[in-house]
PDB file of C-alpha atoms in Angstrom:
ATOM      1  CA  UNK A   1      16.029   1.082  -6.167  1.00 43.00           C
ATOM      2  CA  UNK A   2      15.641  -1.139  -9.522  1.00 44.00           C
ATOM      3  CA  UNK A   3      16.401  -4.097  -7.058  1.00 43.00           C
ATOM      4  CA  UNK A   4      13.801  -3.472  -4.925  1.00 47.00           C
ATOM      5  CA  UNK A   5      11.002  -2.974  -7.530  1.00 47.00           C
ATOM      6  CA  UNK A   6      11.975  -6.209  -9.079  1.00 45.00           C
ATOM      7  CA  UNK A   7      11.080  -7.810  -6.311  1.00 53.00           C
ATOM      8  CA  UNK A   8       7.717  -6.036  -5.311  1.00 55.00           C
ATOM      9  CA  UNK A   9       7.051  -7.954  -8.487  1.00 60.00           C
ATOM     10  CA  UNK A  10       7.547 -11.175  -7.786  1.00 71.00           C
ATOM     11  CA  UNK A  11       6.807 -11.187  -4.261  1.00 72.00           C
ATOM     12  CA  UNK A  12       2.948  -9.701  -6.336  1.00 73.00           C
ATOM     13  CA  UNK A  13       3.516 -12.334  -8.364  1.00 77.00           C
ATOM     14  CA  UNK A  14       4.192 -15.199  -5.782  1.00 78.00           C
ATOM     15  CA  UNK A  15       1.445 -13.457  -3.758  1.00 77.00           C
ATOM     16  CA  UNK A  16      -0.842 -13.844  -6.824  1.00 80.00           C
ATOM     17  CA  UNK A  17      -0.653 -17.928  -7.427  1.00 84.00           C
ATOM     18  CA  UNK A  18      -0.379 -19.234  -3.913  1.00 81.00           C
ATOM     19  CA  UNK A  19      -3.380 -17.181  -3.557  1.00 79.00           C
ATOM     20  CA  UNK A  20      -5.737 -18.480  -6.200  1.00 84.00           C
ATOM     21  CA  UNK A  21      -4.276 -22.161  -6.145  1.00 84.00           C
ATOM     22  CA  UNK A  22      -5.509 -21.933  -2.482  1.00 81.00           C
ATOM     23  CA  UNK A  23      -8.658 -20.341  -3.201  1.00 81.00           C
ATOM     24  CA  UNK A  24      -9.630 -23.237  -5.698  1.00 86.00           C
ATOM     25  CA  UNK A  25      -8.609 -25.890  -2.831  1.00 82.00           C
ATOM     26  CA  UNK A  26     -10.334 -23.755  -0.615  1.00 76.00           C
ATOM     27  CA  UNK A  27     -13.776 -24.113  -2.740  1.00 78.00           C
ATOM     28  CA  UNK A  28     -13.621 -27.837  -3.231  1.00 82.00           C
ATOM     29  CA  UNK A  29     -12.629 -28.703   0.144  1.00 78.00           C
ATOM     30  CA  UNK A  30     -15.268 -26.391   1.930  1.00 71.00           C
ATOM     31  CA  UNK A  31     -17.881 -28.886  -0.476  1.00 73.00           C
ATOM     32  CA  UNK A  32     -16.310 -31.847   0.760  1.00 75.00           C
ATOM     33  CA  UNK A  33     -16.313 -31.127   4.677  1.00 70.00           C
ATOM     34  CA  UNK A  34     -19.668 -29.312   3.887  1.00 64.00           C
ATOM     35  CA  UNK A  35     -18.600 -26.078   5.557  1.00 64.00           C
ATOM     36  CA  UNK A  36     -20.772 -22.839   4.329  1.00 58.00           C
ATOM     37  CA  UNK A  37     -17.893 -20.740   6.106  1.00 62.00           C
ATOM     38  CA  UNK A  38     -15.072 -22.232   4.263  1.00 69.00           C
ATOM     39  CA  UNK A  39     -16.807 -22.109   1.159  1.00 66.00           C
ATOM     40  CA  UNK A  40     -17.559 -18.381   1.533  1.00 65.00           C
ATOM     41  CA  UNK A  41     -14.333 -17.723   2.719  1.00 68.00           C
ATOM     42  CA  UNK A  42     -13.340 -19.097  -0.689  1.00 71.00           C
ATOM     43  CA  UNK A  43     -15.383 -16.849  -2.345  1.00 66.00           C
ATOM     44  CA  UNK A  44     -13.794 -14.018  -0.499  1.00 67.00           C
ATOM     45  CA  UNK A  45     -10.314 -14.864  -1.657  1.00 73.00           C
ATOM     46  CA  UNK A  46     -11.245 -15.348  -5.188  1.00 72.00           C
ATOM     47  CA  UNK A  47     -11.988 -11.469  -4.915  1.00 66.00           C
ATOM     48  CA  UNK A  48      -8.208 -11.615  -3.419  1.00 72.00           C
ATOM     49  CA  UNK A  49      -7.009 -13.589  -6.060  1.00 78.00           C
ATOM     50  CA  UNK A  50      -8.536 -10.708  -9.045  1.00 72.00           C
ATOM     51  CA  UNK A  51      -7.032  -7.719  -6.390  1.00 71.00           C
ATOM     52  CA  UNK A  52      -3.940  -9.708  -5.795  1.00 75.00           C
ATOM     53  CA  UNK A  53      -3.527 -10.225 -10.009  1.00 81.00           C
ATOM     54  CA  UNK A  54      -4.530  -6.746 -11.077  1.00 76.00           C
ATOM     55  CA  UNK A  55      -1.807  -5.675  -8.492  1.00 71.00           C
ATOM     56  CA  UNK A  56       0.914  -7.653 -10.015  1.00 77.00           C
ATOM     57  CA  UNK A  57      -0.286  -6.177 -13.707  1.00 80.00           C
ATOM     58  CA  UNK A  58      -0.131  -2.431 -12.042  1.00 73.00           C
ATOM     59  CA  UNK A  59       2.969  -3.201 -10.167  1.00 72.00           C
ATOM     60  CA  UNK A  60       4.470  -4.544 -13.834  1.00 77.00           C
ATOM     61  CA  UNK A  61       3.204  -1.546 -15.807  1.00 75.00           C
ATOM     62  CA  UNK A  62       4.641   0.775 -12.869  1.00 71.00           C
ATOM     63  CA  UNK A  63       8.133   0.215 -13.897  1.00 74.00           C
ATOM     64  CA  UNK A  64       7.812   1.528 -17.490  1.00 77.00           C
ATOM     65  CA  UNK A  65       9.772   4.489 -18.693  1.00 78.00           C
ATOM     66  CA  UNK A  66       8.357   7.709 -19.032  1.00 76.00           C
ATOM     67  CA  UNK A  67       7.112   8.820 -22.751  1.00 82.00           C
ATOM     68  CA  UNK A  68       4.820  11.592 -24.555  1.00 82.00           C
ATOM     69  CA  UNK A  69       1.775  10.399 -22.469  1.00 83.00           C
ATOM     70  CA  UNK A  70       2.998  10.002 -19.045  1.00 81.00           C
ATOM     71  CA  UNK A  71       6.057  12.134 -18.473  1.00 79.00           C
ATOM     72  CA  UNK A  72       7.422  10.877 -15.091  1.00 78.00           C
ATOM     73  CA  UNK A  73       6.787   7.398 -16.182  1.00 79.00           C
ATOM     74  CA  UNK A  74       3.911   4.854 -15.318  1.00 78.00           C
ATOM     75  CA  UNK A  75       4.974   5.077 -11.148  1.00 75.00           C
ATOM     76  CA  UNK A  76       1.296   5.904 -10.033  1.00 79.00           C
ATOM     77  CA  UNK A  77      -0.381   2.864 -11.898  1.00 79.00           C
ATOM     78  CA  UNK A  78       1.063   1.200  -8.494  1.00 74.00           C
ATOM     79  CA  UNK A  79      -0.416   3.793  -6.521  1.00 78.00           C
ATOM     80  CA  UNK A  80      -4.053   2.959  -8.710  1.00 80.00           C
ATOM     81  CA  UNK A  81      -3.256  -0.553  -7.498  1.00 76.00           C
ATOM     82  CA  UNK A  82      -3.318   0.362  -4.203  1.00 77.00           C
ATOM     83  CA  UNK A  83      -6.406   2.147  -3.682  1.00 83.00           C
ATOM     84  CA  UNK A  84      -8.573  -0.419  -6.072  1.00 81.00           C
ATOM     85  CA  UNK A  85      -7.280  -3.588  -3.282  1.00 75.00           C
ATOM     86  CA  UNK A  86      -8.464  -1.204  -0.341  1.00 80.00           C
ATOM     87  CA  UNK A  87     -11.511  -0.948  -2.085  1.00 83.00           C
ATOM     88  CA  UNK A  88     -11.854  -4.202  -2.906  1.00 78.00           C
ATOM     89  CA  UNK A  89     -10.764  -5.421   0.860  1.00 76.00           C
ATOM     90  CA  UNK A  90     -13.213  -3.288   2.108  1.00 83.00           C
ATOM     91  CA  UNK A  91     -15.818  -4.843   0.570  1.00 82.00           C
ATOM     92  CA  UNK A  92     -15.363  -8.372   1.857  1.00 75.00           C
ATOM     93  CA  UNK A  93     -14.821  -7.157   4.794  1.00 77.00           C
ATOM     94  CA  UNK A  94     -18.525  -6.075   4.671  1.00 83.00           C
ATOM     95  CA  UNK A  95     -19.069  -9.409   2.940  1.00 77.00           C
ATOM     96  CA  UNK A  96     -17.878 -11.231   5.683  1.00 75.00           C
ATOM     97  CA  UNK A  97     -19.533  -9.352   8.380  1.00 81.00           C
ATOM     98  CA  UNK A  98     -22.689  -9.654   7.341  1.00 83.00           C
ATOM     99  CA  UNK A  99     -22.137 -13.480   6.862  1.00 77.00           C
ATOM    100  CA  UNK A 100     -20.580 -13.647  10.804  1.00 77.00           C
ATOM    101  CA  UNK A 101     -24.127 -11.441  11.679  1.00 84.00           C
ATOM    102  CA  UNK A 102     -26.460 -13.975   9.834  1.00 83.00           C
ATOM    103  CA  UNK A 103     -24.380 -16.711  11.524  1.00 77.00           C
ATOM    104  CA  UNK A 104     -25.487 -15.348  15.088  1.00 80.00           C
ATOM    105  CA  UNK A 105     -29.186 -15.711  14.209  1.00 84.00           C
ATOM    106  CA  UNK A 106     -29.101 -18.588  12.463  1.00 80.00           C
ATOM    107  CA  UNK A 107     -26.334 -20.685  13.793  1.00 76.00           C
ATOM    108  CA  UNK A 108     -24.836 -23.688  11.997  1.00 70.00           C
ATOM    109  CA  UNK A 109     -21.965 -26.168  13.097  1.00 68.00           C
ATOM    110  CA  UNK A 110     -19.130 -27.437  10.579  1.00 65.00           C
ATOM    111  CA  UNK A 111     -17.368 -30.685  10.514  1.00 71.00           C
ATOM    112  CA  UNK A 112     -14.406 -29.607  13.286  1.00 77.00           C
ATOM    113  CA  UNK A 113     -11.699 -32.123  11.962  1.00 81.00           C
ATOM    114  CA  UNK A 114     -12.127 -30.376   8.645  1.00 79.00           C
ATOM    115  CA  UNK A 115     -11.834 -26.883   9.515  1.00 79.00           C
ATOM    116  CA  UNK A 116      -9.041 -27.952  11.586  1.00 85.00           C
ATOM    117  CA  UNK A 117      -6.957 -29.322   8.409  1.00 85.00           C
ATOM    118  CA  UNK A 118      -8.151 -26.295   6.290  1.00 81.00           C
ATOM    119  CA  UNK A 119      -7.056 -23.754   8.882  1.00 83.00           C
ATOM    120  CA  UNK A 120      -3.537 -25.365   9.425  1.00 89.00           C
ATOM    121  CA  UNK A 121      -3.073 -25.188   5.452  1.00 86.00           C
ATOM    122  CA  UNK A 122      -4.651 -21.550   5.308  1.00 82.00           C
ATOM    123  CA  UNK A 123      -2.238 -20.497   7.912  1.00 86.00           C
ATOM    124  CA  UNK A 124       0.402 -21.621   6.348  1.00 87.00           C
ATOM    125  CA  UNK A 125      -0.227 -20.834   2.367  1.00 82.00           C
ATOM    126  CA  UNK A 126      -1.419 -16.843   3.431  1.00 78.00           C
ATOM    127  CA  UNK A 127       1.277 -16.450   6.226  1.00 84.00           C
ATOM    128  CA  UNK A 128       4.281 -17.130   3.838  1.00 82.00           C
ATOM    129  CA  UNK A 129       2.758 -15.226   1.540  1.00 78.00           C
ATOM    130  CA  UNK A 130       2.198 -12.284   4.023  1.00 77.00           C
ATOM    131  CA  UNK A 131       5.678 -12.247   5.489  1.00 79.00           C
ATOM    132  CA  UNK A 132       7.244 -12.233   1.446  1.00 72.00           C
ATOM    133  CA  UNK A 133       5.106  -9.139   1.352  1.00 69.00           C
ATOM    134  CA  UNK A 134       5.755  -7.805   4.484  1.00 68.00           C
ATOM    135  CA  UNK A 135       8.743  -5.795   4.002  1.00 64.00           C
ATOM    136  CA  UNK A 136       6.836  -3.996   0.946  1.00 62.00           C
ATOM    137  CA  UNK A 137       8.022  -0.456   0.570  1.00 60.00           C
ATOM    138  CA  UNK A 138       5.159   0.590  -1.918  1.00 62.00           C
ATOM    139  CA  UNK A 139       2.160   1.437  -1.051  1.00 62.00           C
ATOM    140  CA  UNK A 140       1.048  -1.502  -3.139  1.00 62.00           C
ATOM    141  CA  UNK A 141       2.504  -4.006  -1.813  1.00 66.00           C
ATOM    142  CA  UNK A 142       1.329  -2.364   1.872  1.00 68.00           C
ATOM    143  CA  UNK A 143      -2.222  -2.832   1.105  1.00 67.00           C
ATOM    144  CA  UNK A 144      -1.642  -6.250  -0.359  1.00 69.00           C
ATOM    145  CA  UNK A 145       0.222  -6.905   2.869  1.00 74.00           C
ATOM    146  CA  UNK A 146      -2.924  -6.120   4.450  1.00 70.00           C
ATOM    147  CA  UNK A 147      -4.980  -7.950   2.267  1.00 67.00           C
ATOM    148  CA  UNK A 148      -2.924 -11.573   3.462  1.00 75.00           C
ATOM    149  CA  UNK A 149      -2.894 -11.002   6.966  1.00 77.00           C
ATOM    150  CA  UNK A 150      -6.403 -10.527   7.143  1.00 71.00           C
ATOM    151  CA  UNK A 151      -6.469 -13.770   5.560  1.00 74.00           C
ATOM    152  CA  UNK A 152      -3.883 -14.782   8.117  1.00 80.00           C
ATOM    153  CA  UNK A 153      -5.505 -13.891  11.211  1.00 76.00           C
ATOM    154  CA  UNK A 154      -9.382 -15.593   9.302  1.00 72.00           C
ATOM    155  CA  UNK A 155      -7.287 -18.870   8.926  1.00 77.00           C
ATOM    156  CA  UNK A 156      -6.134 -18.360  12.399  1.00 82.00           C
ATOM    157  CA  UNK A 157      -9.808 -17.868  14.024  1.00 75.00           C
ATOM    158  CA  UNK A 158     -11.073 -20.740  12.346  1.00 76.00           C
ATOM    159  CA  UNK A 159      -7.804 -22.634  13.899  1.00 84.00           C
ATOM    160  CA  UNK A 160      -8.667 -21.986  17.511  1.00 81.00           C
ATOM    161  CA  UNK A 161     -12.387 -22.473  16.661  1.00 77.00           C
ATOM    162  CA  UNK A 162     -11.797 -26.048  15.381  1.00 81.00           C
ATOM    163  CA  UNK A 163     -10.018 -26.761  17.996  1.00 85.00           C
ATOM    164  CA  UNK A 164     -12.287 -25.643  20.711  1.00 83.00           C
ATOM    165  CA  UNK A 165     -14.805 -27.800  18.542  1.00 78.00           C
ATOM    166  CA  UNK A 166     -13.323 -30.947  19.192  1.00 81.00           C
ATOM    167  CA  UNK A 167     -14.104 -30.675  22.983  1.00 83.00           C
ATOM    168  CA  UNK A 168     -16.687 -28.098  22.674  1.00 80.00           C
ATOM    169  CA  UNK A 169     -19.749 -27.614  20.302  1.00 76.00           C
ATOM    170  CA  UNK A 170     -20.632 -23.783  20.017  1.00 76.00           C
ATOM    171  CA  UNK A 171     -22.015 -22.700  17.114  1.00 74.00           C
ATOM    172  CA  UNK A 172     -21.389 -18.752  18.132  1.00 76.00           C
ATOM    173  CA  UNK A 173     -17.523 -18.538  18.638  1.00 73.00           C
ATOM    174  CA  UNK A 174     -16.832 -18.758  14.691  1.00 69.00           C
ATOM    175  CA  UNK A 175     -18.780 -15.959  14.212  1.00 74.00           C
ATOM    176  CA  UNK A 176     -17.619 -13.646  16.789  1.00 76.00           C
ATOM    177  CA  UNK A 177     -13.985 -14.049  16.046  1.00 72.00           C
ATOM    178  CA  UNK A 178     -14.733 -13.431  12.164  1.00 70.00           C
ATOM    179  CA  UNK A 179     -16.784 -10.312  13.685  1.00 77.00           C
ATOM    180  CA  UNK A 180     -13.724  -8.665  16.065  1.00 76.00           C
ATOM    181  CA  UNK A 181     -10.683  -9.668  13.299  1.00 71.00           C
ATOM    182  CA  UNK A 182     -12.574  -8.146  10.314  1.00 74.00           C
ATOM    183  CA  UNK A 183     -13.108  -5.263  12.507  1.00 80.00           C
ATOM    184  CA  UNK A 184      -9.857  -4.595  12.918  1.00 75.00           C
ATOM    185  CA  UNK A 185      -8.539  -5.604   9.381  1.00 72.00           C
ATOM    186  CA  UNK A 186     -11.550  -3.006   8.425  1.00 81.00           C
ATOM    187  CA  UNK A 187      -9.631  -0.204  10.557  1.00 83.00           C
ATOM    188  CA  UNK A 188      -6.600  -0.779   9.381  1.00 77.00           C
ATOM    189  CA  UNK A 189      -7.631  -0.662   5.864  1.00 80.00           C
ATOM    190  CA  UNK A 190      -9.379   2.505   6.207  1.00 86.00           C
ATOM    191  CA  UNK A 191      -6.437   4.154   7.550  1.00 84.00           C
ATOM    192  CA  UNK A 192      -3.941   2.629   4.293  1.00 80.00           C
ATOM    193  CA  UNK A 193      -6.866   4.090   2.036  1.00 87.00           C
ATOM    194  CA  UNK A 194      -6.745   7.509   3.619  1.00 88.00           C
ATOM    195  CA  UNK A 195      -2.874   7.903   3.270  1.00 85.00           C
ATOM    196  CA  UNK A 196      -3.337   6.305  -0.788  1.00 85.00           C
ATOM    197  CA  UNK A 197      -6.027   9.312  -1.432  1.00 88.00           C
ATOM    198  CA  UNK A 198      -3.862  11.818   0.065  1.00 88.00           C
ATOM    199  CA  UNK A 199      -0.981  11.058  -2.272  1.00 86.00           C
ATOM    200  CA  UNK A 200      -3.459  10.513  -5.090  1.00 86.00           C
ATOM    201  CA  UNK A 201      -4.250  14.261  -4.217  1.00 87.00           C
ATOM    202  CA  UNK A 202      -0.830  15.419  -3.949  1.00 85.00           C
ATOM    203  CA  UNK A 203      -0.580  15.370  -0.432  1.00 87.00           C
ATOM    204  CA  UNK A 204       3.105  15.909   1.094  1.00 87.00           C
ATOM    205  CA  UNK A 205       4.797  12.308   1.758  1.00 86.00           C
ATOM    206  CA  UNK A 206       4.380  12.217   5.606  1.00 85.00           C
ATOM    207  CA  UNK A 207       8.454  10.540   5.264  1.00 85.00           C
ATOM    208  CA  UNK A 208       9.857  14.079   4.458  1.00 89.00           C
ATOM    209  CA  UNK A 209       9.934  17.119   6.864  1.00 89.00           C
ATOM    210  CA  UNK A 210       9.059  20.059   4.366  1.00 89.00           C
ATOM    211  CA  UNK A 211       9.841  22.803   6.913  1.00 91.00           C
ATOM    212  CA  UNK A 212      13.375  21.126   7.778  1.00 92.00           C
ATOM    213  CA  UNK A 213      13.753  21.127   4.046  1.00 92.00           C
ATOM    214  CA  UNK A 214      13.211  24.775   3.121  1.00 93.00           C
ATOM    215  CA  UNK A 215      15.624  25.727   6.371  1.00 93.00           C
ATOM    216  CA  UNK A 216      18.496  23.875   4.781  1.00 93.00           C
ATOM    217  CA  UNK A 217      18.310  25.315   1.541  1.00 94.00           C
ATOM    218  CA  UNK A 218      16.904  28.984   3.054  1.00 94.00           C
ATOM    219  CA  UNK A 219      20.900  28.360   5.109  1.00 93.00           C
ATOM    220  CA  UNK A 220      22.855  28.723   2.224  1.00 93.00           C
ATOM    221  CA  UNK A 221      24.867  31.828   1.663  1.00 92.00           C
ATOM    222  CA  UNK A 222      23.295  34.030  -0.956  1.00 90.00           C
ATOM    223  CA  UNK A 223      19.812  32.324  -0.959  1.00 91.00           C
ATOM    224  CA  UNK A 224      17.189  35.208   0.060  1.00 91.00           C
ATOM    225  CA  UNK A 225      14.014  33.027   0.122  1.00 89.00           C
ATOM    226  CA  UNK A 226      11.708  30.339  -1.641  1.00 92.00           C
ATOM    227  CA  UNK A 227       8.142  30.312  -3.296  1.00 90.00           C
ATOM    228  CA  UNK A 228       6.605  28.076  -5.305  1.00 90.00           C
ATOM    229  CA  UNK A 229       7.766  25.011  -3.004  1.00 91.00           C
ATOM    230  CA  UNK A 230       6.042  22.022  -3.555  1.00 92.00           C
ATOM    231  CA  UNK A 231       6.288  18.555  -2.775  1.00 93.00           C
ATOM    232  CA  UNK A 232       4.518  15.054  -3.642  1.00 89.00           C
ATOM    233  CA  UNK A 233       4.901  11.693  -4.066  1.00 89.00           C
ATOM    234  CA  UNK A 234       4.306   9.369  -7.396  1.00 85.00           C
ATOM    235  CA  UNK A 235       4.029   6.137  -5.489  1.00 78.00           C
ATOM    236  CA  UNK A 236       4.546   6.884  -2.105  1.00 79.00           C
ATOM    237  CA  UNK A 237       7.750   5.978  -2.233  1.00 79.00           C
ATOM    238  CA  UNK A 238       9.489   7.929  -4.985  1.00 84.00           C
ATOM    239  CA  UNK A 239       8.957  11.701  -4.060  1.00 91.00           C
ATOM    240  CA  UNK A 240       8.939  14.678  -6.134  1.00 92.00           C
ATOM    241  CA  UNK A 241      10.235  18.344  -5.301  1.00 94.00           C
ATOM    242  CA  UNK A 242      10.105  21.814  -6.758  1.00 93.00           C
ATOM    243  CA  UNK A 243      10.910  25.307  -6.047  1.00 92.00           C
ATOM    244  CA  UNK A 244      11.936  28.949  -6.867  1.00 93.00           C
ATOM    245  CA  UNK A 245      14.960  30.279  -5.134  1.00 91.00           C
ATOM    246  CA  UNK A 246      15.646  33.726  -4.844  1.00 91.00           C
ATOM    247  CA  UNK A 247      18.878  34.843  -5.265  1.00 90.00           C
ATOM    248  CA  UNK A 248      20.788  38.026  -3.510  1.00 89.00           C
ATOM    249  CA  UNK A 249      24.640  39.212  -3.867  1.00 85.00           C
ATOM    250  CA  UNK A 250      25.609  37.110  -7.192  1.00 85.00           C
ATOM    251  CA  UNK A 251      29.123  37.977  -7.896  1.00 82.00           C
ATOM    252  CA  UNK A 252      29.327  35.973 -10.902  1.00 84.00           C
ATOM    253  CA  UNK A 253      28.793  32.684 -12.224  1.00 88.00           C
ATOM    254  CA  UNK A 254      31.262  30.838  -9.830  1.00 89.00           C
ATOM    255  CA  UNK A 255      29.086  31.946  -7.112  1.00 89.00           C
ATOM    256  CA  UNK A 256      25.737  30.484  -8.583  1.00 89.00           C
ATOM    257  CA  UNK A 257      27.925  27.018  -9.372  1.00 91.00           C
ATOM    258  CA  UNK A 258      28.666  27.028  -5.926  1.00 92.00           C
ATOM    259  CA  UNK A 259      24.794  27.410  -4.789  1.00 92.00           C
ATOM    260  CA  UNK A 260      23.793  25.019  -7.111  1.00 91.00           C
ATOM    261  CA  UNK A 261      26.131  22.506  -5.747  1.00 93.00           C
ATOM    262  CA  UNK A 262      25.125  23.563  -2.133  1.00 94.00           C
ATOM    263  CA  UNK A 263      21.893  22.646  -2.796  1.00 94.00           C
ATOM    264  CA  UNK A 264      21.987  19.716  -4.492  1.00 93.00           C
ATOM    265  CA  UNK A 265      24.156  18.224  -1.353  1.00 93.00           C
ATOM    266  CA  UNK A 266      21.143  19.844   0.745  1.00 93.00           C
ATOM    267  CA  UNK A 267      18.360  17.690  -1.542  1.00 93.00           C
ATOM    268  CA  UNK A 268      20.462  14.418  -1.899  1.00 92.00           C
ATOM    269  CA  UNK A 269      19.649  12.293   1.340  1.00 91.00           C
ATOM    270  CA  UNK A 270      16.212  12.876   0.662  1.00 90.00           C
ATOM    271  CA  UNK A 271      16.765  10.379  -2.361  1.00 87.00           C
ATOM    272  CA  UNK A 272      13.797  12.221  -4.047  1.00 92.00           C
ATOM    273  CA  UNK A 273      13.023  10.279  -7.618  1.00 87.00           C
ATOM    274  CA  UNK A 274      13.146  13.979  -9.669  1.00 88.00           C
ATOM    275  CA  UNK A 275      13.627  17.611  -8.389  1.00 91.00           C
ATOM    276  CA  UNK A 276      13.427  20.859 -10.202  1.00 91.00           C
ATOM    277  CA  UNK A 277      14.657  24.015  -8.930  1.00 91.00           C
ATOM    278  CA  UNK A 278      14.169  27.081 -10.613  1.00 90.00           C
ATOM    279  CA  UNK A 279      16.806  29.623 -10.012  1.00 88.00           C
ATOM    280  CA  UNK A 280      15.990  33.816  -9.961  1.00 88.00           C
ATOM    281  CA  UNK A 281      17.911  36.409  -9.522  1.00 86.00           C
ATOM    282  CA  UNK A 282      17.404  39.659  -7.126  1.00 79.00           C
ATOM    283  CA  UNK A 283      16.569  41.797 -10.134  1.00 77.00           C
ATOM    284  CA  UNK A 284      14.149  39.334 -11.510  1.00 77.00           C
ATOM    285  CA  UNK A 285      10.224  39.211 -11.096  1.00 79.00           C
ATOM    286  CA  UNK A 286       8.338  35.625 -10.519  1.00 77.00           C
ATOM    287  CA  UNK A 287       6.349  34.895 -13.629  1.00 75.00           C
ATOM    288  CA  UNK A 288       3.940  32.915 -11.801  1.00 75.00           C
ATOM    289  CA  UNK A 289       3.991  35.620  -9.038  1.00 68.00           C
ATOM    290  CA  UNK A 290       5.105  34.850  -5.424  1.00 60.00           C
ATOM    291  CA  UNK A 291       3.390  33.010  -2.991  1.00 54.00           C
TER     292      UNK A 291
END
């Protein structure tokens, strides 16, 4: 698990720098082949480049240790991560359709040979960056996933549009490709930022069958039934689970040793980051009352 976190970092970090070295070629060059669509393009990824950075930081401060302030640690400043880039995506995405829109009223042609060079470079810088991302298990790095291949896909539109333009002068293709990819970048998006607000809001992990859960642990000998069952997620990928289990026929403490060890076998391939269970007896009444 440690492993894999380390590199969410640096694959942030990598993410981060090919990013804004880009973006900065991106500006200059859009100047020099006198390309408004480059150049705001540019613009666009130098919002990436703050998202992409502030993601890395998050990511970073994730993997503190919990302490008086923050008792299970600093896991959700990942998850905060997350749903500022979807915000922040969404946004340019708006950004850039209303740029494609103005470009259908009022349409302009770019040097061809330039965006040709540009989109070849684009492709490349934002696809390797995409695919180190790619296998991303945190919701952080799923967004920021996102966040490259909709650069991807731009670079790629503005591939097959320079080429077209070198036999072909249209000044409305550009527009309508940047219209139907940030359309479905947009959808996308919206869908990653639902699933980040429902674990922001405690929703159950969608990874983790609740009702199969409670079965096993309802199957072992002894165990009458279970209230106060809950289930969430810090990150969306380390998952926290609690419960009361009521108890029935206790012969003595061998036979609660043995139901605690049943049910820890019953929780451990759900690799769940912390899990409390909170053990009652038939005699005994619920504090927090049953439900």
């Amino acid at each position: 698990m440690s492993h894999q976190h380390h590199h969410s970092g640096s694959n942030l970090q990598l993410a981060f720098f090919l990013n804004l070295g880009f973006t900065v070629l991106e500006f200059f060059g859009g100047l020099y082949v006198n390309s408004v669509a480059i150049i705001s393009d540019a613009i666009h990824d130098l919002g990436d480049s703050l998202s992409l950075g502030l993601s890395w930081y998050l990511d970073r401060k994730s993997k503190q240790g919990a302490n008086s302030t923050f008792s299970f640690g600093y896991a959700r400043f990942s998850l905060l991560g997350a749903l500022i880039n979807s915000l922040v995506l969404i946004a340019g995405s708006v950004f850039v359709i209303r740029e494609a829109v103005q470009r259908l009223f009022e349409p302009e042609l770019s040097d061809a040979t330039g965006m040709l060079v540009f989109a070849l470079i684009g492709v490349a810088v934002n696809g390797y960056a995409a695919w180190k991302l790619s296998s991303g298990k945190s919701m952080n790095e799923r967004v920021v996933s996102w966040h490259l291949l909709e650069d991807v896909l731009g670079w790629v539109a503005v591939l097959v549009v320079a080429i077209i333009l070198q036999f072909y002068q249209t000044p409305y293709l550009d527009p309508a490709l940047s219209l139907f990819i940030t359309a479905y970048i947009l959808w996308n998006v919206i869908r990653r930022l639902r699933e980040t607000l429902m674990l922001f809001l405690q929703g159950a992990p969608k990874d983790v069958n609740l009702q199969s859960l409670q079965d096993k642990l309802l199957s072992i000998p002894n165990v009458a039934s279970l209230h106060h069952t809950h289930i969430w997620s810090l990150d969306g990928e380390r998952h926290v689970f609690t419960t009361h289990v009521k108890l029935e026929e206790i012969q003595g403490l061998a036979t609660l040793l043995r139901i605690k060890q049943q049910m820890k076998a019953a929780l451990k391939p759900y690799g769940f980051a912390h899990y409390t269970i909170e053990v009652e007896l038939s005699a005994e009444d619920c504090a927090l009352g049953e439900y």
